[in-house]
XYZ file of C-alpha atoms in Angstrom:
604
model
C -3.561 56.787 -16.186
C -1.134 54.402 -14.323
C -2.244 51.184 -13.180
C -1.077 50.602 -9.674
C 0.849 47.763 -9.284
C -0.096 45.057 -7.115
C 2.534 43.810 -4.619
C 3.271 40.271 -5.053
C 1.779 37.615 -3.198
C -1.349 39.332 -2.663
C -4.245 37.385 -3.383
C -6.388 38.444 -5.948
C -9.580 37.272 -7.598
C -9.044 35.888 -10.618
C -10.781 36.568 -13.667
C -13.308 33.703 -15.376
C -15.256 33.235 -18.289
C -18.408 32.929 -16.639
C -19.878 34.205 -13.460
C -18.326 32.088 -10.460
C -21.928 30.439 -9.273
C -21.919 28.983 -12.840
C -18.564 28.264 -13.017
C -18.470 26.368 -9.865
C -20.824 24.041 -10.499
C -19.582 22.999 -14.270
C -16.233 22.561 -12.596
C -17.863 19.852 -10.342
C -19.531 17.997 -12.784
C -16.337 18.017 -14.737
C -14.316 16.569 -12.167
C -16.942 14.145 -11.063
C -17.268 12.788 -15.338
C -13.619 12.487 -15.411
C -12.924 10.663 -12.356
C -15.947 8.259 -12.728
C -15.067 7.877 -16.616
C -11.405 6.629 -15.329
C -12.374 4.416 -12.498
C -16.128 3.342 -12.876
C -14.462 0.307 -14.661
C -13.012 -1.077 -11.440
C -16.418 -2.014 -9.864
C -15.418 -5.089 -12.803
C -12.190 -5.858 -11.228
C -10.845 -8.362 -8.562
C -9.243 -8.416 -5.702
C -5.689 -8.716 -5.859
C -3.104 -11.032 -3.981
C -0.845 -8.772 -3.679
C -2.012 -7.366 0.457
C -5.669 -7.406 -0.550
C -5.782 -10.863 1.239
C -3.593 -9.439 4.553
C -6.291 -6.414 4.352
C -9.709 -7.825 3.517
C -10.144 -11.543 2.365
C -8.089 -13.502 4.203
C -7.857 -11.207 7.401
C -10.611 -13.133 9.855
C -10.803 -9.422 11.823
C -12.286 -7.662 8.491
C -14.290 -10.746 6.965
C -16.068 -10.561 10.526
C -17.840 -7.249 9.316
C -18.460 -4.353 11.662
C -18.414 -5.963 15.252
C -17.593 -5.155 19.338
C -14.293 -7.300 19.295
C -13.697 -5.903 15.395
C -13.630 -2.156 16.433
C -11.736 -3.447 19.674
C -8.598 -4.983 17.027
C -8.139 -1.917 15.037
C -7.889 0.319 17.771
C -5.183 -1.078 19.385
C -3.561 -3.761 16.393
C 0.285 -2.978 15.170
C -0.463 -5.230 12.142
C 0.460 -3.983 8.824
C 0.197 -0.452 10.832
C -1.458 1.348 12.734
C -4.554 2.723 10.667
C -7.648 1.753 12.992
C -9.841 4.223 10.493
C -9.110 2.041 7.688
C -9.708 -1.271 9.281
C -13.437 0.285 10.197
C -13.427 1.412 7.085
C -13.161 -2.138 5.116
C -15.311 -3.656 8.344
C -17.882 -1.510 7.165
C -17.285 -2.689 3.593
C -17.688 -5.901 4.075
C -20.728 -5.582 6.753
C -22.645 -3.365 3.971
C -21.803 -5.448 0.778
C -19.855 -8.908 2.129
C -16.525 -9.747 0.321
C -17.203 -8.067 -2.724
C -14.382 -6.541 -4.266
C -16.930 -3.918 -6.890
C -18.283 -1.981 -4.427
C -15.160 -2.003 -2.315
C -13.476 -0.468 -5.243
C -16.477 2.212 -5.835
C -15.693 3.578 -2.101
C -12.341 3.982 -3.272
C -13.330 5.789 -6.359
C -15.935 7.994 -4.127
C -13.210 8.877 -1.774
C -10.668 9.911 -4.462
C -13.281 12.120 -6.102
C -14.962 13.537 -3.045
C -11.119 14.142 -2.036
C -10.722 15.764 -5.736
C -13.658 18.071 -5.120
C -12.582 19.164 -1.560
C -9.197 20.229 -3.300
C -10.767 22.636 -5.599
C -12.859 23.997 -2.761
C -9.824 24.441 -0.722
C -7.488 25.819 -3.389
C -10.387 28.115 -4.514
C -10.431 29.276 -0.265
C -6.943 29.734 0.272
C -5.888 31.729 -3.304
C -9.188 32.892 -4.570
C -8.207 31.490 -8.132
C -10.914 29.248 -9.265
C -9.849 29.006 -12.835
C -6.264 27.840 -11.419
C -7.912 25.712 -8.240
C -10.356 23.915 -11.317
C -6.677 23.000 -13.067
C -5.072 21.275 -9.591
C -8.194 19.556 -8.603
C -8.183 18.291 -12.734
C -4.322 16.752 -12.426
C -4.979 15.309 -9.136
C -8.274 13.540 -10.124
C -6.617 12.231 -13.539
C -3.155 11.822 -12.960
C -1.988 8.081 -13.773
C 0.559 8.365 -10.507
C -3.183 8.600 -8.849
C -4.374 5.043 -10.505
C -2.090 2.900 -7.530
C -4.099 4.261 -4.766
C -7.780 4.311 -6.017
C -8.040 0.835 -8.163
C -5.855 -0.748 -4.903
C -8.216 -1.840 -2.263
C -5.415 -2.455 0.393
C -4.579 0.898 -0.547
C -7.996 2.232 1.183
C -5.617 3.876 3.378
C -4.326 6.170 1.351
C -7.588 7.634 -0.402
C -9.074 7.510 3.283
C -6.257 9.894 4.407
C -5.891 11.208 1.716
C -9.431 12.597 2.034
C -9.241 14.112 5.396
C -5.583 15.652 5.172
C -7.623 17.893 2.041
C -10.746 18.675 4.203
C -7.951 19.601 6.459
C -6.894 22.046 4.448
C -10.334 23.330 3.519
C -11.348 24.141 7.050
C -7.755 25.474 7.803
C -8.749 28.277 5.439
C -11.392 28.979 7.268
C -9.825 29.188 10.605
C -7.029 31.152 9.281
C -9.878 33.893 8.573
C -11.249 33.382 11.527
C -9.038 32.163 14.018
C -11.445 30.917 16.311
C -11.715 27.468 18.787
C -14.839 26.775 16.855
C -12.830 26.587 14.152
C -9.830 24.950 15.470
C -11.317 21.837 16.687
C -13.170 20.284 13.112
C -10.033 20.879 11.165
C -7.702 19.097 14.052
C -10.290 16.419 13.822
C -10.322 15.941 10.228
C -6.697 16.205 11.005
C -6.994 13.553 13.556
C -9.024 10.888 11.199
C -6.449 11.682 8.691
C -3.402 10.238 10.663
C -6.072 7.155 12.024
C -6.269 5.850 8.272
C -2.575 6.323 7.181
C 0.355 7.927 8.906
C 1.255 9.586 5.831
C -0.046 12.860 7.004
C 2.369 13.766 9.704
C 4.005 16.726 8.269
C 0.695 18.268 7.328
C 1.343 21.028 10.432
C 4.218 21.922 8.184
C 2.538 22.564 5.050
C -0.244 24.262 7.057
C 2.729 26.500 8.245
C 4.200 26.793 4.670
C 0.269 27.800 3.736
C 0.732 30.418 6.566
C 3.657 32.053 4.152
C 1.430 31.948 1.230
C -1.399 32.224 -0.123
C -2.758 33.478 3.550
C 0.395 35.704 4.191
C -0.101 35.306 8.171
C 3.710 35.621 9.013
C 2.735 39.741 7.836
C 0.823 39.964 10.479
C 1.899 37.387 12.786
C 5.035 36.397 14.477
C 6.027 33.081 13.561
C 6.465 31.736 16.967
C 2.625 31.892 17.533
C 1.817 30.130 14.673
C 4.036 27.598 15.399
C 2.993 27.138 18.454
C -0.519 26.805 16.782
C 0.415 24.057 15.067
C 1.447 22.358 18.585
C -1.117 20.014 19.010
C -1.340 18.889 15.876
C 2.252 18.279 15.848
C 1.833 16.421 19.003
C -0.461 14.498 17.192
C 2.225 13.381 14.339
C 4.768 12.677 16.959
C 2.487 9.727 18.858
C 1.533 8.753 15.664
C 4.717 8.184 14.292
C 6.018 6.326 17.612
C 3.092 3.889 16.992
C 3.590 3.426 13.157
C 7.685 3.257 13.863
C 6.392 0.439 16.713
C 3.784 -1.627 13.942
C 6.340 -1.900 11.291
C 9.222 -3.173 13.407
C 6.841 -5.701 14.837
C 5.670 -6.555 11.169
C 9.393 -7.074 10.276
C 9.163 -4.253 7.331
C 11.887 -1.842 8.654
C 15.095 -2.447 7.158
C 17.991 -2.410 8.904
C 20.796 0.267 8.591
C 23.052 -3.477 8.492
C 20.672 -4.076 5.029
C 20.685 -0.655 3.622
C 23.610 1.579 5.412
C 22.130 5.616 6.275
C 24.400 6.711 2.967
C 23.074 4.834 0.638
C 19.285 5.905 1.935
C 19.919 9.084 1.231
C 21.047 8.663 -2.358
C 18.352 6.608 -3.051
C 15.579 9.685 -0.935
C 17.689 11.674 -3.418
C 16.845 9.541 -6.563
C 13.647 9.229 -5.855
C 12.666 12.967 -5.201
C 14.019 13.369 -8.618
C 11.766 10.343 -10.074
C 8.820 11.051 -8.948
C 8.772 14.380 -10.641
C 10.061 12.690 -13.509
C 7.038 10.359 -13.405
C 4.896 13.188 -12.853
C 5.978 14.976 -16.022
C 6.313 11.893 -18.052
C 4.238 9.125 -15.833
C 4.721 6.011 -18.138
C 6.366 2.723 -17.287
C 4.052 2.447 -13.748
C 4.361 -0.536 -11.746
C 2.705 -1.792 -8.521
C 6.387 -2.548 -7.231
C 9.634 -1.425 -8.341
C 12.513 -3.236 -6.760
C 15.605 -1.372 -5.017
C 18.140 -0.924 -6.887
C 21.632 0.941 -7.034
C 21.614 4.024 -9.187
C 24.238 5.339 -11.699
C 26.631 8.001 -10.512
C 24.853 9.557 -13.293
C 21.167 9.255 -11.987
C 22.851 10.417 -8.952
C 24.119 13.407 -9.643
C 21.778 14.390 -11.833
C 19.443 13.614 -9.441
C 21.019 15.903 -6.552
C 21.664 18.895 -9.258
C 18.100 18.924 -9.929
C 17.095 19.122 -6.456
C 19.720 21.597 -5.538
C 18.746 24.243 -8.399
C 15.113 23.771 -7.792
C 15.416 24.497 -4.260
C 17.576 27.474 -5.091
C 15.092 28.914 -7.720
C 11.943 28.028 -5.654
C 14.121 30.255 -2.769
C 15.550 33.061 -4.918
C 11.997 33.473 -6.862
C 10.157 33.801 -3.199
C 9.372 37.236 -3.638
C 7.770 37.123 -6.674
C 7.116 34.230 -7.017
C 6.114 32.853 -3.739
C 4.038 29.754 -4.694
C 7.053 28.040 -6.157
C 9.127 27.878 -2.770
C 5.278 27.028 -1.501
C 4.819 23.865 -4.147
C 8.472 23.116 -3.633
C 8.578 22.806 0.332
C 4.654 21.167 0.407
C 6.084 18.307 -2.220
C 9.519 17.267 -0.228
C 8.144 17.859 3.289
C 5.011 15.546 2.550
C 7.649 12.865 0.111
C 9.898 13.157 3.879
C 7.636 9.873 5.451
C 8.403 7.689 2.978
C 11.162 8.913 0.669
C 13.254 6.211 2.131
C 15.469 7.222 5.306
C 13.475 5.288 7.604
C 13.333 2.621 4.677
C 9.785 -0.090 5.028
C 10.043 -2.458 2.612
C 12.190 -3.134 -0.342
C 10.934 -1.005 -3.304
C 12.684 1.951 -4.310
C 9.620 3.674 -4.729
C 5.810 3.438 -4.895
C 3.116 5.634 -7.094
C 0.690 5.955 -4.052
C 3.854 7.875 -2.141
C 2.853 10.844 -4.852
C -0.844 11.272 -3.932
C -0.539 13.936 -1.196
C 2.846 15.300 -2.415
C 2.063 15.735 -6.062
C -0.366 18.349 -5.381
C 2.586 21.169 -3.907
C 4.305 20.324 -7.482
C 0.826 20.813 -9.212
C 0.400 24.120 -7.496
C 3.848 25.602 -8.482
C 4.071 24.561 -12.184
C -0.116 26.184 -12.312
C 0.246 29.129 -11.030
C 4.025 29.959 -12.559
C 2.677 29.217 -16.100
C -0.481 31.126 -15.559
C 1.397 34.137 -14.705
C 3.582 33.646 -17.595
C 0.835 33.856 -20.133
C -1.634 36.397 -17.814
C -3.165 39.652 -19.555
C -2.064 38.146 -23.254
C -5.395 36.857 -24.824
C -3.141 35.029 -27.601
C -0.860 33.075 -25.372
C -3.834 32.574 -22.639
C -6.258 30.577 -25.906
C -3.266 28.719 -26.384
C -2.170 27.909 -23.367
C -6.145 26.553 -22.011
C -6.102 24.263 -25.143
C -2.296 22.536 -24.162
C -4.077 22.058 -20.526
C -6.924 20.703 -22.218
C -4.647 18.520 -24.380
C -2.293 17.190 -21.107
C -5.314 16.640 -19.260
C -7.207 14.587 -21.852
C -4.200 12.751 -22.779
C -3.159 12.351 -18.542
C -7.096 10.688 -18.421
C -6.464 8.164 -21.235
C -3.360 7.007 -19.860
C -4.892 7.003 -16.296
C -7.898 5.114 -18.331
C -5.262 2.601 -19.439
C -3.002 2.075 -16.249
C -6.349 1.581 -14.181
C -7.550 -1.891 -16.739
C -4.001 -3.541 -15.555
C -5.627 -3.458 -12.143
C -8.561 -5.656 -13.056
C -6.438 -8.689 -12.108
C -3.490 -10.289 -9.963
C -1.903 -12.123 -13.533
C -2.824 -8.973 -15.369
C -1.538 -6.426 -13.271
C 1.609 -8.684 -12.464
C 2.204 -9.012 -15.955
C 2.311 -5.452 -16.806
C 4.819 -4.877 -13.586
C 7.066 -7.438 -15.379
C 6.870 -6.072 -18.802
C 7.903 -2.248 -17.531
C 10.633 -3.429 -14.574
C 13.524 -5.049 -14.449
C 14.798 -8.031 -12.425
C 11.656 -7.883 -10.459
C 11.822 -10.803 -7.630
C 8.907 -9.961 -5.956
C 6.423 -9.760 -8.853
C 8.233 -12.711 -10.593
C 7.207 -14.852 -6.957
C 4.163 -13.178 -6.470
C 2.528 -14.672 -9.796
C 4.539 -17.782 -9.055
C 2.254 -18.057 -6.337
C -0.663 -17.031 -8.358
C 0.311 -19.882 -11.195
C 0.363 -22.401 -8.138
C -2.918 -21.632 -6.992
C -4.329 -22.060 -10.320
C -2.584 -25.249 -10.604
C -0.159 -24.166 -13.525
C 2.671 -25.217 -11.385
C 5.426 -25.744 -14.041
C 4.441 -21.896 -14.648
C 4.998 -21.419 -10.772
C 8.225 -22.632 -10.864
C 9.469 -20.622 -13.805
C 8.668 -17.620 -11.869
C 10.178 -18.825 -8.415
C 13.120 -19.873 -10.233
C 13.453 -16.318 -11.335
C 13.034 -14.351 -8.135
C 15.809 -16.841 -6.533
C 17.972 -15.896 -9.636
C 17.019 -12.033 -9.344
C 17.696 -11.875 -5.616
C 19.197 -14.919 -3.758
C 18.325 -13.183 -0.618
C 14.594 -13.021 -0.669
C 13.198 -15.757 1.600
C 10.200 -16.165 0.350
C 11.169 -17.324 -3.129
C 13.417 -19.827 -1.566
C 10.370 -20.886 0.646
C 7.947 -20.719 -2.047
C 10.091 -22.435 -5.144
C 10.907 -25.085 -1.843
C 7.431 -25.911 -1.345
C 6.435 -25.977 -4.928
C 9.661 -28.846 -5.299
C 8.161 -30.430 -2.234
C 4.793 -31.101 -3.821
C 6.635 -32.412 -6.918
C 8.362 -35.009 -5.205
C 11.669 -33.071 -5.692
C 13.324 -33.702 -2.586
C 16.675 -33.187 -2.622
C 16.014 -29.785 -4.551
C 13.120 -28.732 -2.099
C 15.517 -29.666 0.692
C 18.738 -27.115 -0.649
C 15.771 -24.262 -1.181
C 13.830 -24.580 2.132
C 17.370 -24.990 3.748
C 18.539 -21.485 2.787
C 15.237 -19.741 3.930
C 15.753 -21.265 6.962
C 19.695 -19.764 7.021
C 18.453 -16.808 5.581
C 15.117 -16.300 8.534
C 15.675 -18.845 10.964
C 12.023 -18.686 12.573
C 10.894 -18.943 8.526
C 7.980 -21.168 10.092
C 7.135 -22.132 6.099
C 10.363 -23.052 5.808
C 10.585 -25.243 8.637
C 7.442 -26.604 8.775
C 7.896 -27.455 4.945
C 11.610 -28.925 6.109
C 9.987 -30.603 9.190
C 7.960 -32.684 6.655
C 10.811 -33.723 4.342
C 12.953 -35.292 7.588
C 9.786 -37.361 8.227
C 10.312 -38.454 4.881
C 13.532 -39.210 5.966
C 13.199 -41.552 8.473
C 14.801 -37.942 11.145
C 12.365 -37.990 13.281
C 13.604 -36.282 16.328
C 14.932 -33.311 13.854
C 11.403 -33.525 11.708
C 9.576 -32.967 15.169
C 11.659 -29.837 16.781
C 11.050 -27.939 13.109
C 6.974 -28.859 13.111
C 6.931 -27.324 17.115
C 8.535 -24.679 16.265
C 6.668 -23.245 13.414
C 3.306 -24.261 15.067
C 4.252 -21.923 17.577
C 4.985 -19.084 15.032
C 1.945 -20.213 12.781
C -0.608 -22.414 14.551
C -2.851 -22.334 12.173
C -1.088 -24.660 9.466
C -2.804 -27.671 9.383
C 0.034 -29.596 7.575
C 2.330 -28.762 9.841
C 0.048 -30.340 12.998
C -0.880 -33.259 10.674
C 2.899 -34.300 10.146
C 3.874 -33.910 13.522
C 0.966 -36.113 14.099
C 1.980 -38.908 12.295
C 5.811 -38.173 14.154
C 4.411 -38.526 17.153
C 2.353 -41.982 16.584
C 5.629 -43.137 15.154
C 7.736 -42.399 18.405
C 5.599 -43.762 20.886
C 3.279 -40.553 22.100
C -0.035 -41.260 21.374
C -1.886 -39.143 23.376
C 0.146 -36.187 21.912
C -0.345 -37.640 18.483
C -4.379 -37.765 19.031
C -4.834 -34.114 19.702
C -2.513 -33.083 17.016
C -4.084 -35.082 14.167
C -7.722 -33.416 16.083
C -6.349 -29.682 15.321
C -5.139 -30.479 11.907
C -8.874 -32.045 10.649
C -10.130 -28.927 12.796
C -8.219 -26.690 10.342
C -8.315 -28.963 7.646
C -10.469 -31.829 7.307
C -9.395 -32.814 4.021
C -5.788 -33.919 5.300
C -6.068 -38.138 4.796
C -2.796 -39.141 6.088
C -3.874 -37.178 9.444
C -7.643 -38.871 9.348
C -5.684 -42.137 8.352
C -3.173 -42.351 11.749
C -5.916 -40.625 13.996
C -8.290 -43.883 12.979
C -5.250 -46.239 13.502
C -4.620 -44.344 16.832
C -8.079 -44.991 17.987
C -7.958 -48.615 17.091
C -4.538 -49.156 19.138
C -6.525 -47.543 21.997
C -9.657 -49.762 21.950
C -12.207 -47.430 20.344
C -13.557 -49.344 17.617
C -16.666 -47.250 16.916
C -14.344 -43.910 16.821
C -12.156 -45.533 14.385
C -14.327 -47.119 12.106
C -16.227 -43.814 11.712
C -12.737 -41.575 10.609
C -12.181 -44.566 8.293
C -15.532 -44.193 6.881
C -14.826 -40.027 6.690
C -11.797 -40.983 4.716
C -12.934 -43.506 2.125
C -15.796 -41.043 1.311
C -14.163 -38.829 0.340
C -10.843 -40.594 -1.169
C -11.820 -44.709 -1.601
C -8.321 -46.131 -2.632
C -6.493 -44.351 0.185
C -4.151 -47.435 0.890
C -4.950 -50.085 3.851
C -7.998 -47.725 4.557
C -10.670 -50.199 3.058
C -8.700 -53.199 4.978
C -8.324 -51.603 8.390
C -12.215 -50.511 8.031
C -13.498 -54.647 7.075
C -11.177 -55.718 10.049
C -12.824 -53.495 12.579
C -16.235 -54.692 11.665
C-alpha cells in the first residue's frame, strides 16, 4: 500500500519517545536544571560599573524604591530610553530586597528561564513538534550569546522584553485558532509590556506576519491584506514607540551622526554584523561586554554580503519545501533590523544581548532542516540526538564559563581586554575602576591607552585629565582636559576640572565662566561649587561666595578648602560664633589643615 504523501508545510504531530503529558513535564525540569545550573552562580556576583550605576545604584529615581513620584519618572523619562516597565521593574527590586545586586540578578535569571519555558510552550503551539520545540527552548536557555543579557543587571531590559515578546507569541497561537477579541487584547498587551521594557520588539507584528506564512499557514485561507491590517495596532504601537526611543537617545547624546559614521559605511558594517552574529552563534567564543567599531576588510565584507545574499536566496528558493528556513531567515534579520546599526546608538560594532530575540528564527531553521534530514532513519536519528546532546552540553559549559567573568567590573573588564582589540572604552572603564580603588598609577596606564586607541573619545581625555589633576600634573592635565573641551565643548568634567586648574593659575575671570558653566550642566558637583567658591571670595563677591561654599558642604561636607573660606567668610562678616564652629568642623576632621588652628585661637 502507498503512503500518501503529506504536502509540505502542513503541520504534523511529531513523534516522541514517551507519551506527551510525560514528556512535557521532563522537558521543564530540564530546562529549569540547566538554566539555574548556568546562572544560580550570579546571586554571588556584583554590580558592575559599566551602566549598572546609571540604572540602579547611583540613579536617586531607582534607589528611592517603588514610590508616587518614582512611577511618575519612568513613565514619562527619555533617560537612557524610554523603558518605564524596566525602571518599575528595578524600583520594585530595590523596594523588595534594597541595593542588593544577588537577588537582582536571580530576577534576571527567573525571567530568562520563565522566558525559556514560554518558548517551548509556544513553539510546541504553533508547530505541534515538541521534540523539536524542547531543542529551541534548550539553545535559547544555554546559549553563551544569552550570558550578556541575564548576568547584566542594566540589561533587565532585555530579559523583561524579552519575556513578553515570547508570551506574545504564545497567546498569538492561540488567537490565530481562534481569532477572537478575547483573544486579541492579552497578546497586544503582553505585546504592549514588551515594547514598555525595551524597544527592541518593534518588528514583532512582522514576525507574527511571517508566523502567519508558517507554521499557521493563514495566508491559505486568508488574504494577506486582512492580516495585515490585523497587525495594525500593534504596528501603531511600534511606530510611537520608536518616535519616543528615536527622541530618548538623541537627548542622551547616543545617536551618532551620519557626519561620524556616513549611511554607507552603516550599512557595511549592518552587513558585517548580520554575518557575525551567526558566526558567533555557530562558534560563540571570544564574547565581550563591548566590542569597539571598527572598519572591516574588503574581505570580511564581501564575504559577509555573499553569505547573506545566498542564504536569503536558499531560505527563498527552499520555501516550498522547506518553508521554516525563509521563516528562521526573515524572523532573525527583521528582529537584528533595530539595532543592526543604520540608525547607529553608541559606538560598538556589535553587542551579544542584540542576539537574544533574533537568535531564536536562526535556531528554528537550522532544527527543523536537520530534523528532516535525518527523519524516518532510526540510525542517523540515535546519532543525530547524541551530537544535540553533545552541542548542548558543551554550549552550557561555555555559557557556565562566560557567566563567572560577570562576577566583577575588573574581572569582566579583563576578559573584554584579553578577547578585543584596541578597546578604548574598556581600557577607560577599568581606568576608572583602578582610580576608585586607589591604584591610580594603574588608572593611568589604562587612560593612557584609550587616548592612544582613540584620540577622539572624550571621556578618556577627561578622565586621564582629572587623574593628572589629582597628581599635581598640571601642565599635562591642562593639554588633556583642553582637548575634551575642543572635542565636547559643554564637557562640564572637563571644564569644571579646567575651571579649577586656572584658579591655580592666578585666571580668575576664565576659572569662574568654566565652574558656571558646568554647574549649570551638572549641579550636583560639589568641587566644582567649592572652587568657584573660593573664586568668588577672591574677587570681591562674598555673598555669592557664601552660598556657593553652603551647596558644596551640602553635597559634600568633606571639601576643607570650601569649609576653610566659608569660616574666613563669616569672620570678614562679623559672625564669630558661625565661624569658629566651621573651623571646629574642619580641624575634627583634618587638624593640620593650614592657618585653621590659628584663625580658630584668634576668634576666641
Amino acid at each position: 500500500m502507498n503512503t500518501p504523501e503529506i504536502p509540505a508545510g502542513i503541520v504534523t504531530v511529531e513523534v516522541v519517545p514517551v507519551k506527551r503529558r510525560v514528556f512535557i513535564p521532563l522537558v521543564c525540569l530540564a530546562l529549569a536544571a540547566v538554566t539555574l545550573a548556568i546562572y544560580f552562580q550570579t546571586h554571588g556576583f556584583q554590580y558592575i560599573t559599566f551602566d549598572d550605576n546609571v540604572y540602579v545604584y547611583n540613579n536617586p529615581r531607582v534607589e528611592g524604591g517603588f514610590t508616587i513620584s518614582g512611577i511618575r519618572w519612568a513613565l514619562t523619562a527619555l533617560y537612557m530610553n524610554w523603558h518605564p516597565l524596566t525602571w518599575l521593574s528595578l524600583m520594585l527590586d530595590v523596594q523588595l530586597f534594597g541595593l542588593n545586586p544577588g537577588p537582582e540578578h536571580l530576577v534576571n535569571v527567573a525571567l530568562h528561564l520563565g522566558s525559556t519555558l514560554l518558548l517551548f510552550f509556544a513553539l510546541m503551539r504553533l508547530t505541534a513538534k515538541p521534540a523539536r520545540s524542547a531543542f529551541v527552548a534548550a539553545i535559547f536557555a544555554v546559549h553563551p550569546l544569552h550570558v550578556e543579557s541575564v548576568a547584566w543587571i542594566a540589561e533587565r531590559k532585555d530579559v523583561l522584553s524579552g519575556f513578553f515578546a515570547i508570551l506574545t507569541l504564545v497567546l498569538y497561537a492561540g488567537y490565530a485558532k481562534e481569532p477572537r477579541l478575547r483573544r486579541y487584547v492579552p497578546m497586544s498587551l503582553a505585546f504592549a509590556c514588551s515594547l514598555l521594557a525595551k524597544p527592541m520588539g518593534v518588528t514583532i507584528p512582522f514576525v507574527l506576519l511571517v508566523l502567519d506564512y508558517w507554521p499557521l499557514q493563514r495566508l491559505k485561507s486568508q488574504r494577506f491584506g486582512k492580516l495585515l491590517l490585523e497587525k495594525a495596532p500593534l504596528m501603531a504601537m511600534s511606530a510611537i514607540t520608536s518616535v519616543l526611543t528615536v527622541m530618548a537617545q538623541r537627548s542622551s547624546g547616543a545617536v551618532v551622526s551620519l557626519e561620524t559614521i556616513p549611511f554607507a559605511d552603516r550599512r557595511i558594517n549592518a552587513l558585517v554584523a548580520c554575518a557575525r552574529y551567526m558566526e558567533m552563534s555557530v562558534w560563540p567564543v571570544k564574547l565581550a561586554v563591548f566590542y569597539p567599531l571598527e572598519t572591516p576588510s574588503r574581505a570580511r565584507v564581501w564575504s559577509s554580503t555573499l553569505l547573506v545574499v545566498f542564504l536569503t536566496v536558499a531560505a527563498v528558493y527552499g520555501r516550498k519545501t522547506r518553508p521554516y528556513l525563509l521563516v528562521g531567515w526573515l524572523w532573525y534579520l527583521g528582529m537584528l533590523v533595530p539595532v543592526i546599526g543604520l540608525v547607529q546608538v553608541g559606538q560598538q560594532a556589535l553587542a551579544d544581548r542584540y542576539t537574544y530575540l533574533p537568535m531564536i528564527g536562526l535556531s528554528v531553521a537550522l532544527v527543523w532542516l536537520f530534523s528532516d534530514a535525518v527523519a524516518g532513519r532510526f540510525a542517523r536519528q540515535t546519532a543525530a540526538g547524541v551530537a544535540a546532546m553533545i552541542a548542548l552540553l558543551v554550549l552550557a559549559v561555555a555559557a557556565y564559563r562566560q557567566t563567572a567573568y560577570w562576577q566583577s567590573s575588573e574581572s569582566l573588564y579583563d576578559h573584554a581586554l584579553d578577547v578585543t582589540r584596541r578597546n578604548y572604552l574598556i581600557e577607560s572603564n577599568l581606568g576608572v575602576l583602578m582610580s576608585m580603588q586607589n591604584r591610580h598609577y594603574e588608572a593611568m596606564i589604562h587612560f593612557e591607552k584609550a587616548v592612544e586607541y582613540k584620540p577622539d573619545f572624550e571621556s578618556a581625555h577627561v578622565n586621564l585629565g582629572g587623574e593628572l589633576l589629582d597628581h599635581g600634573r598640571i601642565d599635562e592635565a591642562f593639554t588633556q582636559l583642553s582637548e575634551a573641551l575642543r572635542l565636547n565643548p559643554e564637557q562640564p568634567v572637563a571644564g569644571a576640572n579646567l575651571g579649577a586648574i586656572y584658579k591655580i593659575r592666578g585666571n580668575f575671570p576664565e576659572a569662574r565662566r568654566l565652574l558656571e558653566d558646568a554647574i549649570r550642566h551638572m549641579p550636583e558637583n560639589a568641587f566644582a561649587h567649592g572652587d568657584l567658591c573660593v573664586i568668588l571670595v577672591k574677587t570681591g563677591h562674598g555673598e555669592q561666595a557664601m552660598a556657593e561654599c553652603r551647596e558644596a558642604l551640602r553635597l559634600n561636607p568633606g571639601l576643607d578648602e570650601a569649609r576653610f573660606t566659608l569660616a574666613e567668610g563669616l569672620a570678614a562678616q562679623g559672625d564669630r560664633f558661625g565661624a569658629a564652629e566651621e573651623y571646629s568642623r574642619l580641624l575634627a576632621t583634618n587638624p593640620s589643615y593650614p592657618g585653621a588652628r590659628e584663625a580658630l585661637k584668634k576668634l576666641q
